[in-house]
């Protein structure tokens, strides 16, 4: 799984490495990170749903050998209209927060989505999660709507969206 | 797997018994299945989607399986262990239980599950145990149960509570779907007796009368509970005694007791700690067991029951009473404009789901159909029974010689809505209900079908639906309200086409000529599409559409959806939409449409006779005076025009302020990695472009 965390260990941006999800052997790492940090419970089915269909949209961050972050996404056609990417989970170990790890993970995932002809990216975040909101707004996401008592703990959520510019191919494609 | 394998065959047929259920180990089956699946693959169907994945529950996982938390003891086991004593309850304990039930009820209104709040009380689950030993608490529990039933009924029929959790985890609790006869005849005298017995304290008497029906009943019972609290609050001795009991149970110092509403930013751990403490203290009263109903929760993730503090609960109940009172103010409304103002004013209160449900229930047309007739008959039957039992004269407004007949009629009315023998069913809907009469008044159309042509009739039918949807949207919680206003634009876009058809129809044009509207109809369709020849009905629709769009945008500020760098473009678009409202109001005012489709010629004054000695010049007939309703309509349009002009100017001023702040570097533009300001503009106002809205014309980034 990774070396036990050392509270006194200094983590800097230069020591962080990133790579794509490579297969089943990464699943325990992903589950461990998400289960420890996020309040919403996810079953094995949820992990497999994302990682089985969109493994290339999952990125992991490591500090040396220790996994410190993960982002899990999907990309499909939304309501038979736009190709929409969705950031399902983003987790960064507490020791590595505030160092741009989360931003870099999201950046990589969005870049991969753009290569998959994504037209917009969406996600939900708790209204009280100032860190996440600042991260996504720094990447250009806007707060599209507010969802009442979205989470099991009763907290509202913001639906954040990022509209991507159309590529030349998408602009010239005939509309339905 | 090539064949269906019987479970017993695979696992060797061993079964386990426990708790009335039969358990079969399937480890062997899964081992066989595992051999056929490659690494990472799941057994799934083609329809396996994110919804199915997120809906899956891992049984036994504490984070996902609500039944895994808390005690496994049944209600009867807990009672046998003495968790809810009925003998020897002191007055202080009784008051504590009553107060805690009140707090739980308020918490339920605000999103906590009924099974985890009010019915976490063993006394509420088994109230009959109290009948002989504690009649006061028994009456109180029956009253709480009755208000819960009534509130749930009201919320279900108010149809504005889909996202709220008020109906969550109700199955299995002892509350039926229909309101039962409210036991206020038994409960309130007992409550009055309790307040009278408080030392030297006078009743404050809030003066709310029982109006009949669920709205008045909810207000009445809750006011009685609030009245009791005021009595307790005015008695320092009782308050101190109660506080010391609660503190001793919590093991806290009296000065640190009770929860607080002061939750600062960045103190999440302290907030959670306080919430945990409040949670623990909420269930420390006699008879409260936090997870007593967990067996009812089913295979679902656990939800935290957020119990309010006592102060917050009373503040909520007090405000709810006020909001219910304001909801009933709709009975004084006459006319569409007044109704819109009432709804907008009520929406701004940001009332809780109970009050909003009451407000919408009173406005919605279905509230005045068979269901209301049934409730009326049921109430009359109950009052007659109560009067007969107490030997007092019947106070019901209609004679009820045969109560059983009325009760049977009410029951049959509930089932099929066809209780023709009930005179209440023949009563027409009140004048404030969104129906054809009020909408025809809004558009100055005649109410009688066919008077302005079939296209106008179809248009009227459509705007009844659209306005009803709008009213419902306005009474949702603000998050959902904003989304529904956006989706309602599809309705308005569709209705605009109906309005154009009606404006162009021969029958409608002929009607406007008969009624002497100051509108010159277009010569042909091409001219009709010219913005300089707006039809009266399409102009009205454009005004309503612009109002919905503007409200949708302004709600974004309340929901904190905008960053400071976006304020300028949002205020700019608001100013445009308010400008559209101003212009359309002025255009409608210029048409001078008589209200109700009456002809102005019928109200013209006779010519003045000539003076003595003069031949009497041919008198010029004076301008016909408008009737009162037409004058009111015209005045309303002018007021709308002035108000929207003022608001539009304010928005433009704010745009200039934002631009100045940007130039000063105080509100810089964000650094955009993946898109530009154009995409942000398009995304922010995409809602106005997605439906085929013709008017008001959607604004592009270039403008």
Short mmCIF file of C-alpha atoms in Angstrom, two decimals, chain B residues 7 15 37 128 147 196 252 257 271 273 313 351 386 389 395 415 417 419 457 475 477 502 557 601 617 647 691:
data_model
loop_
_atom_site.label_atom_id
_atom_site.label_comp_id
_atom_site.label_asym_id
_atom_site.label_seq_id
_atom_site.Cartn_x
_atom_site.Cartn_y
_atom_site.Cartn_z
CA UNK B 7 -27.51 -22.71 -4.11
CA UNK B 15 -28.71 -23.57 6.29
CA UNK B 37 -14.33 -13.83 -14.56
CA UNK B 128 -51.36 3.82 25.19
CA UNK B 147 -49.77 17.32 14.13
CA UNK B 196 -53.48 27.19 34.46
CA UNK B 252 -21.96 19.48 32.06
CA UNK B 257 -25.14 23.69 28.75
CA UNK B 271 -18.94 22.43 14.98
CA UNK B 273 -18.12 18.36 18.39
CA UNK B 313 -36.49 24.90 17.62
CA UNK B 351 -40.05 29.90 4.92
CA UNK B 386 -67.43 16.14 19.80
CA UNK B 389 -70.14 13.78 23.43
CA UNK B 395 -70.67 24.83 16.14
CA UNK B 415 -61.55 7.28 -2.81
CA UNK B 417 -63.85 12.11 -5.57
CA UNK B 419 -69.36 12.43 -3.45
CA UNK B 457 -58.99 29.99 -25.48
CA UNK B 475 -42.65 28.13 -3.38
CA UNK B 477 -36.67 25.85 -1.71
CA UNK B 502 -53.86 34.09 -30.89
CA UNK B 557 -26.60 35.92 -5.73
CA UNK B 601 -68.31 52.21 -25.78
CA UNK B 617 -72.92 73.12 -30.75
CA UNK B 647 -34.24 48.34 -10.81
CA UNK B 691 -35.05 26.51 -25.30
#
